[in-house]
PDB file of C-alpha atoms in Angstrom:
ATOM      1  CA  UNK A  32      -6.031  -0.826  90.554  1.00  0.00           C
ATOM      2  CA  UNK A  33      -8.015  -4.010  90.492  1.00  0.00           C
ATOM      3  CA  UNK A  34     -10.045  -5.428  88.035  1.00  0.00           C
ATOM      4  CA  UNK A  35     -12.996  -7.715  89.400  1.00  0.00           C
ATOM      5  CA  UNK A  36     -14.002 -10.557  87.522  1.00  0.00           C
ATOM      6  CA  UNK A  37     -16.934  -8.825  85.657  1.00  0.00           C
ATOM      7  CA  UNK A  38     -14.519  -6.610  84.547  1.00  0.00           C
ATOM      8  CA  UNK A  39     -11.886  -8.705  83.186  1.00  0.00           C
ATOM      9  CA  UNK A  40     -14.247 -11.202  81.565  1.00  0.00           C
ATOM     10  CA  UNK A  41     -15.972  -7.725  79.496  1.00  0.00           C
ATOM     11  CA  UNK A  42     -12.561  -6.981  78.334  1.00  0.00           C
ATOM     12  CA  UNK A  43     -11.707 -10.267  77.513  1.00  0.00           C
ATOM     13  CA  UNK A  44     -14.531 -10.612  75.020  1.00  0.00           C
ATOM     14  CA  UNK A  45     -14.298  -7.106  74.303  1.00  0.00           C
ATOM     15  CA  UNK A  46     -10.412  -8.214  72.991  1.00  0.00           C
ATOM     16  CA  UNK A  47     -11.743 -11.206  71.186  1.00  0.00           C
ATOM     17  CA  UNK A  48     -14.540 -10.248  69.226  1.00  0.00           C
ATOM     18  CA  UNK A  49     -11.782  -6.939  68.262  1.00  0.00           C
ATOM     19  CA  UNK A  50      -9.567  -9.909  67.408  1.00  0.00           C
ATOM     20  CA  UNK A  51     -11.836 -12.238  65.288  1.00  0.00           C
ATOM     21  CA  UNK A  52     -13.160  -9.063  63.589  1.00  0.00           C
ATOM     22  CA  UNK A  53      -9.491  -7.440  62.212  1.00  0.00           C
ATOM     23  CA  UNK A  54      -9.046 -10.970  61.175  1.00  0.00           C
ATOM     24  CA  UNK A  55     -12.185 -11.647  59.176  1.00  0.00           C
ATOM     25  CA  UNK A  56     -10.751  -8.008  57.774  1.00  0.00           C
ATOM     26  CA  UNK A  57      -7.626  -9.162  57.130  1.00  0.00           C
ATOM     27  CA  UNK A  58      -8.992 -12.562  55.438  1.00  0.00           C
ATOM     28  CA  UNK A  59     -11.646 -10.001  53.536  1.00  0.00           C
ATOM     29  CA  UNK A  60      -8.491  -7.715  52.583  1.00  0.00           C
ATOM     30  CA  UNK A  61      -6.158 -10.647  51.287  1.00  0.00           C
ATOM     31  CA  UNK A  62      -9.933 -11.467  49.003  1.00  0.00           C
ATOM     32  CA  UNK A  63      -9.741  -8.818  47.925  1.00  0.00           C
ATOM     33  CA  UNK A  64      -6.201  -8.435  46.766  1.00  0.00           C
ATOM     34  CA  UNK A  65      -6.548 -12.030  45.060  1.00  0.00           C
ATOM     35  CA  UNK A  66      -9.691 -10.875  43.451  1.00  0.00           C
ATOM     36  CA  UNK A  67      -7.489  -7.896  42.106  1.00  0.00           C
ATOM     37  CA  UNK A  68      -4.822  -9.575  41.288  1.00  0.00           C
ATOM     38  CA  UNK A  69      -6.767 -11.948  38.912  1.00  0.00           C
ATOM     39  CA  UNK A  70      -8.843  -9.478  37.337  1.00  0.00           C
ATOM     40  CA  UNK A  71      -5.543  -7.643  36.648  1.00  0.00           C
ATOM     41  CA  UNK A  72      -3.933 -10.420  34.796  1.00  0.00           C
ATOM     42  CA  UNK A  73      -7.111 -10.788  32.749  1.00  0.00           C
ATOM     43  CA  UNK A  74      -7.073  -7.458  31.771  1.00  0.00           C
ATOM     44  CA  UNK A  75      -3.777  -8.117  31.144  1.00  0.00           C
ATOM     45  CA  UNK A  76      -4.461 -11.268  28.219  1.00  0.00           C
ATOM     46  CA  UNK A  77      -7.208  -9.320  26.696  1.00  0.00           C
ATOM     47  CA  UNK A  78      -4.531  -6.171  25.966  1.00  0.00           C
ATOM     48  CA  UNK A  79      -2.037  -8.698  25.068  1.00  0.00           C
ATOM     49  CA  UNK A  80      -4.218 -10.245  22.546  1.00  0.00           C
ATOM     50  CA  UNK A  81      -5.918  -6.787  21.639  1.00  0.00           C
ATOM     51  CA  UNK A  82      -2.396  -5.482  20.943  1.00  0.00           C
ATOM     52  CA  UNK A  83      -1.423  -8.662  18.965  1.00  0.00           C
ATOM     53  CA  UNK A  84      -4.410  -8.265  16.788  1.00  0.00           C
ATOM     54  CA  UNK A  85      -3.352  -4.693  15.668  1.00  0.00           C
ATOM     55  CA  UNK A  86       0.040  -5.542  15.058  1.00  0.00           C
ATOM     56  CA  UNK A  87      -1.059  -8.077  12.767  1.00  0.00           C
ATOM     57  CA  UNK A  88      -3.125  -5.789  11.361  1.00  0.00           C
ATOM     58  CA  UNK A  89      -0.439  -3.569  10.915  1.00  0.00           C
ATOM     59  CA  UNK A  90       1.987  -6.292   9.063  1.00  0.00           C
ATOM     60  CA  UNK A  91      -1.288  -7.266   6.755  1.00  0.00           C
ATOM     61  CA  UNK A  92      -1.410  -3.112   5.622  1.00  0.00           C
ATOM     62  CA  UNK A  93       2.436  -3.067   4.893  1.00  0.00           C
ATOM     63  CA  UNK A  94       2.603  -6.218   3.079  1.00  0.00           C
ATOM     64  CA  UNK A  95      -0.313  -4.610   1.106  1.00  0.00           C
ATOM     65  CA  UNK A  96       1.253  -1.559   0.085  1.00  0.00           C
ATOM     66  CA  UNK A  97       4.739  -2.848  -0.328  1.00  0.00           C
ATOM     67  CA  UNK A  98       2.588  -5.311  -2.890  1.00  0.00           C
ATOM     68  CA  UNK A  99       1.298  -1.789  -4.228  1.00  0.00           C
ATOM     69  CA  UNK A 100       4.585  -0.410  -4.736  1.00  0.00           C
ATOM     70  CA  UNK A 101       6.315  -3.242  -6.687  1.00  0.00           C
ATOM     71  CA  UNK A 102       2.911  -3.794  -8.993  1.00  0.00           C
ATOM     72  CA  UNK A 103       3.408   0.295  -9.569  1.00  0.00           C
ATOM     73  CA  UNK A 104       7.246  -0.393 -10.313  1.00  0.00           C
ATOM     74  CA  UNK A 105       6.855  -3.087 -12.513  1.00  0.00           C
ATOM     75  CA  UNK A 106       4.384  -1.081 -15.149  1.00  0.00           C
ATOM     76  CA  UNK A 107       6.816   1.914 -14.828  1.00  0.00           C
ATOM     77  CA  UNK A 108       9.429  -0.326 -16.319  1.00  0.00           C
ATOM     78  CA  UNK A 109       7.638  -1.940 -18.466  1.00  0.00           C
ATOM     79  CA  UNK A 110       6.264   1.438 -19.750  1.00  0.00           C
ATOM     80  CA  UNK A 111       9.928   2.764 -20.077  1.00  0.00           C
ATOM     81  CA  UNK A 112      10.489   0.222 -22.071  1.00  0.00           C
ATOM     82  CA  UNK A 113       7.945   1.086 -24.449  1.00  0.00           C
ATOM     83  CA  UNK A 114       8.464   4.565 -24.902  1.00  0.00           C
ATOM     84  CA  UNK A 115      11.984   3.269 -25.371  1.00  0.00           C
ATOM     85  CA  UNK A 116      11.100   1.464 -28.084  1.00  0.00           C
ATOM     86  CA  UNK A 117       8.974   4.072 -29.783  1.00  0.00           C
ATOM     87  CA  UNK A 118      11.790   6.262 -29.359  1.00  0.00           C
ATOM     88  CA  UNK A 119      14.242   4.307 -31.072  1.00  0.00           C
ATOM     89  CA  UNK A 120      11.697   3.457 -33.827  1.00  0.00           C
ATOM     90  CA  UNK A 121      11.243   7.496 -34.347  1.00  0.00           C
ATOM     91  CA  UNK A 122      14.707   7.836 -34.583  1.00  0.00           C
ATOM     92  CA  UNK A 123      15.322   5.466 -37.503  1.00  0.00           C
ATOM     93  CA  UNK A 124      12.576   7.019 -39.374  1.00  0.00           C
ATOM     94  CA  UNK A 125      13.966  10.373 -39.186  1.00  0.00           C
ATOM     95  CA  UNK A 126      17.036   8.855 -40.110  1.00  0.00           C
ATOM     96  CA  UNK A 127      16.479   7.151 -43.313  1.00  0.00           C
ATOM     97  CA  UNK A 128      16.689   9.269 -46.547  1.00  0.00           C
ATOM     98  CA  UNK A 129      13.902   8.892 -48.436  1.00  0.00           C
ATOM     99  CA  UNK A 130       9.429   8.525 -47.663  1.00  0.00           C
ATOM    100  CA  UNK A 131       8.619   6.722 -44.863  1.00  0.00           C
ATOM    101  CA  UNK A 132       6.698   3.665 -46.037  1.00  0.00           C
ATOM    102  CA  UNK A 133       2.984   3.875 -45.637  1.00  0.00           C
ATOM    103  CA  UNK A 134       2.211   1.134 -43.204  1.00  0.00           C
ATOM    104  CA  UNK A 135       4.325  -0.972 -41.450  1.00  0.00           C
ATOM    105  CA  UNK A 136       4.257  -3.532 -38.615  1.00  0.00           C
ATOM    106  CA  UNK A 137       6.902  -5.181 -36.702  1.00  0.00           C
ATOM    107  CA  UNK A 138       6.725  -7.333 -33.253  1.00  0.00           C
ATOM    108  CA  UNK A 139       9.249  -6.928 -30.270  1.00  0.00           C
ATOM    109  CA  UNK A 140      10.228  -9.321 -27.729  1.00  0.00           C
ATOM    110  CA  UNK A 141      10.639  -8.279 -24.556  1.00  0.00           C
ATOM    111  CA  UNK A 142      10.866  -9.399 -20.622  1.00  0.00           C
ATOM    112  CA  UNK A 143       7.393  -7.859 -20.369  1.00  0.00           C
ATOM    113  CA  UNK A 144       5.972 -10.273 -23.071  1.00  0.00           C
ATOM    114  CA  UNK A 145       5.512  -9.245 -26.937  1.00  0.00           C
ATOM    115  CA  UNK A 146       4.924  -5.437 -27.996  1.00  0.00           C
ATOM    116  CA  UNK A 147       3.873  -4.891 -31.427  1.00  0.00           C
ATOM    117  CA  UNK A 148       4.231  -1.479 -33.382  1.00  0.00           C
ATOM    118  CA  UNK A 149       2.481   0.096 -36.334  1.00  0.00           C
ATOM    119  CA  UNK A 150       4.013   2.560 -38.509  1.00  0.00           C
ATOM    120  CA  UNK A 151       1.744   4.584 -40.517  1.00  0.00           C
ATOM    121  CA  UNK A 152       2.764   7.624 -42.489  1.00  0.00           C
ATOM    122  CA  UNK A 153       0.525   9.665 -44.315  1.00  0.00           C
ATOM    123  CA  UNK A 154       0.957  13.219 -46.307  1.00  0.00           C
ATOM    124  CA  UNK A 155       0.737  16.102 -43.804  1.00  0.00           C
ATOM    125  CA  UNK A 156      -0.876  18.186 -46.217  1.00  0.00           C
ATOM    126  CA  UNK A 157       0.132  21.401 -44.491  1.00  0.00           C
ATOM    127  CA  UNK A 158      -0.841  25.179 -46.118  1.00  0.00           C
ATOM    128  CA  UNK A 159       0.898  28.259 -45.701  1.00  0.00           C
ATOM    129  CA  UNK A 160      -1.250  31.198 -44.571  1.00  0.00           C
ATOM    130  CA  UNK A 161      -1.742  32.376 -47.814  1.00  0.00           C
ATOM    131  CA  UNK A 162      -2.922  28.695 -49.096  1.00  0.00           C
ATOM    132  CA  UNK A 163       0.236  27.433 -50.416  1.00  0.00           C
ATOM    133  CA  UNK A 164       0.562  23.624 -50.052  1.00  0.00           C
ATOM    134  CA  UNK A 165       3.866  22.588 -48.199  1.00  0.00           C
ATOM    135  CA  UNK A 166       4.830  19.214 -49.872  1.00  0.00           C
ATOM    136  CA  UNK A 167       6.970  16.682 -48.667  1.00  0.00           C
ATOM    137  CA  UNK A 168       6.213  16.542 -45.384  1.00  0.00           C
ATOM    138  CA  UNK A 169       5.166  13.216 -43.906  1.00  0.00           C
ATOM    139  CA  UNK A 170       2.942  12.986 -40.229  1.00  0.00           C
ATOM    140  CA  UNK A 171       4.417   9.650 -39.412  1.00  0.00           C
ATOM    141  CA  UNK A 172       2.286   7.691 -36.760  1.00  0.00           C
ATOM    142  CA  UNK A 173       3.858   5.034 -34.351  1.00  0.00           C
ATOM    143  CA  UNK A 174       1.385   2.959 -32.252  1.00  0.00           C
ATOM    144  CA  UNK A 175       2.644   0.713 -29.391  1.00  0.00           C
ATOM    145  CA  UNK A 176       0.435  -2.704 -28.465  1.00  0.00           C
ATOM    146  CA  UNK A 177       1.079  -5.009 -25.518  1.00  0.00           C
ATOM    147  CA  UNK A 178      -0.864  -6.650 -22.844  1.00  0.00           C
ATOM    148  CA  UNK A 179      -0.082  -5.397 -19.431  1.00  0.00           C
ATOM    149  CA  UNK A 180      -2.330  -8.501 -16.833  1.00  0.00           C
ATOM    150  CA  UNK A 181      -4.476  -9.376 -19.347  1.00  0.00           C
ATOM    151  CA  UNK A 182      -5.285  -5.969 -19.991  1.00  0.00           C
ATOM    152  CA  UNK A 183      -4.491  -4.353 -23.640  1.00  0.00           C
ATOM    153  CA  UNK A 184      -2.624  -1.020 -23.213  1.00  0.00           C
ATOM    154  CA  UNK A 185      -1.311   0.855 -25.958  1.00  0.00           C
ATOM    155  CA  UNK A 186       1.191   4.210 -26.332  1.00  0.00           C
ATOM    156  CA  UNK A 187       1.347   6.260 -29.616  1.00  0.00           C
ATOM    157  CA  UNK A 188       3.181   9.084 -30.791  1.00  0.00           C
ATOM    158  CA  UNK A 189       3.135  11.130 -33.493  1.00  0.00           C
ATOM    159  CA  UNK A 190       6.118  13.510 -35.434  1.00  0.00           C
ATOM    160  CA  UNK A 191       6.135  15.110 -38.716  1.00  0.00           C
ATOM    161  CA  UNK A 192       9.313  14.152 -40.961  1.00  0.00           C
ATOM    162  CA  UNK A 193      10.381  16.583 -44.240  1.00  0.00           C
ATOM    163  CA  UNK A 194      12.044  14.306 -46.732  1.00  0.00           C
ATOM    164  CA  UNK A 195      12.427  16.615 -50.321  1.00  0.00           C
ATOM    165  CA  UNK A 196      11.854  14.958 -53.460  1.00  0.00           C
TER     166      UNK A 196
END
């Protein structure tokens, strides 16, 4: 089979313009992957830095409520050591002989900064059902007073004590 020159010179530009076209694809293509390939690494920074952000985020919350907890810890001590105090206070009442004294005050150092307690005691003046008047006992009043921030706080209790006379 023979090709005449017509022939030959249609296929020959037939073959080139197949040519320059797959490689104005192929120069298109590799665009296209570049293209790609930097929008994908921008996506990338912005969920790097999006992903940063909540992690900080994050840290900020947790050093907030660890804050939380140790400011919630600190007034539970400090109010242990009040009742503490008010405990040991009721104890000596109770265990002197004798009426507890009408009013008393008394300041207390402690890491938490001064408390100061008031003793009152008063007549309980208690009846019986049929109206009988119980003497002798005492409704002794202890009152707790500290500042806790700036802010004044205070804790009382309140017991009855039977001395006879």
């Amino acid at each position: 089979m023979r090709f005449d020159d017509v022939t030959f010179n249609r296929l020959s530009v037939t073959l080139l313009k197949r040519a320059k076209q797959s490689r104005f694809n192929a120069s298109r293509l590799q665009l296209r992957k570049l293209s790609r390939a930097t929008r994908f690494s921008g996506f990338a920074l912005y969920e790097v830095l999006l992903g940063i952000t909540i992690f900080a985020l994050g840290v900020i919350a947790l050093g907030h409520a660890v804050e939380n907890c140790l400011n919630a810890s600190t007034i539970n001590a400090e109010e242990g050591v009040v009742r503490q105090i008010l405990s040991n206070r009721m104890a000596e009442v109770q265990a002197t002989k004798g009426a507890p004294e009408d009013s008393k005050e008394f300041k207390i150092d402690t890491n938490y900064g001064g408390i100061k307690v008031v003793q009152k005691a008063t007549a309980a003046e208690l009846t019986e059902p049929d109206n009988t008047l119980l003497n002798d006992i005492y409704l002794v009043t202890l009152t707790a007073q500290w500042k806790q921030g700036g802010v004044p706080q205070s804790k009382q209790v309140k017991f009855y004590v039977y001395r006879p006379g």
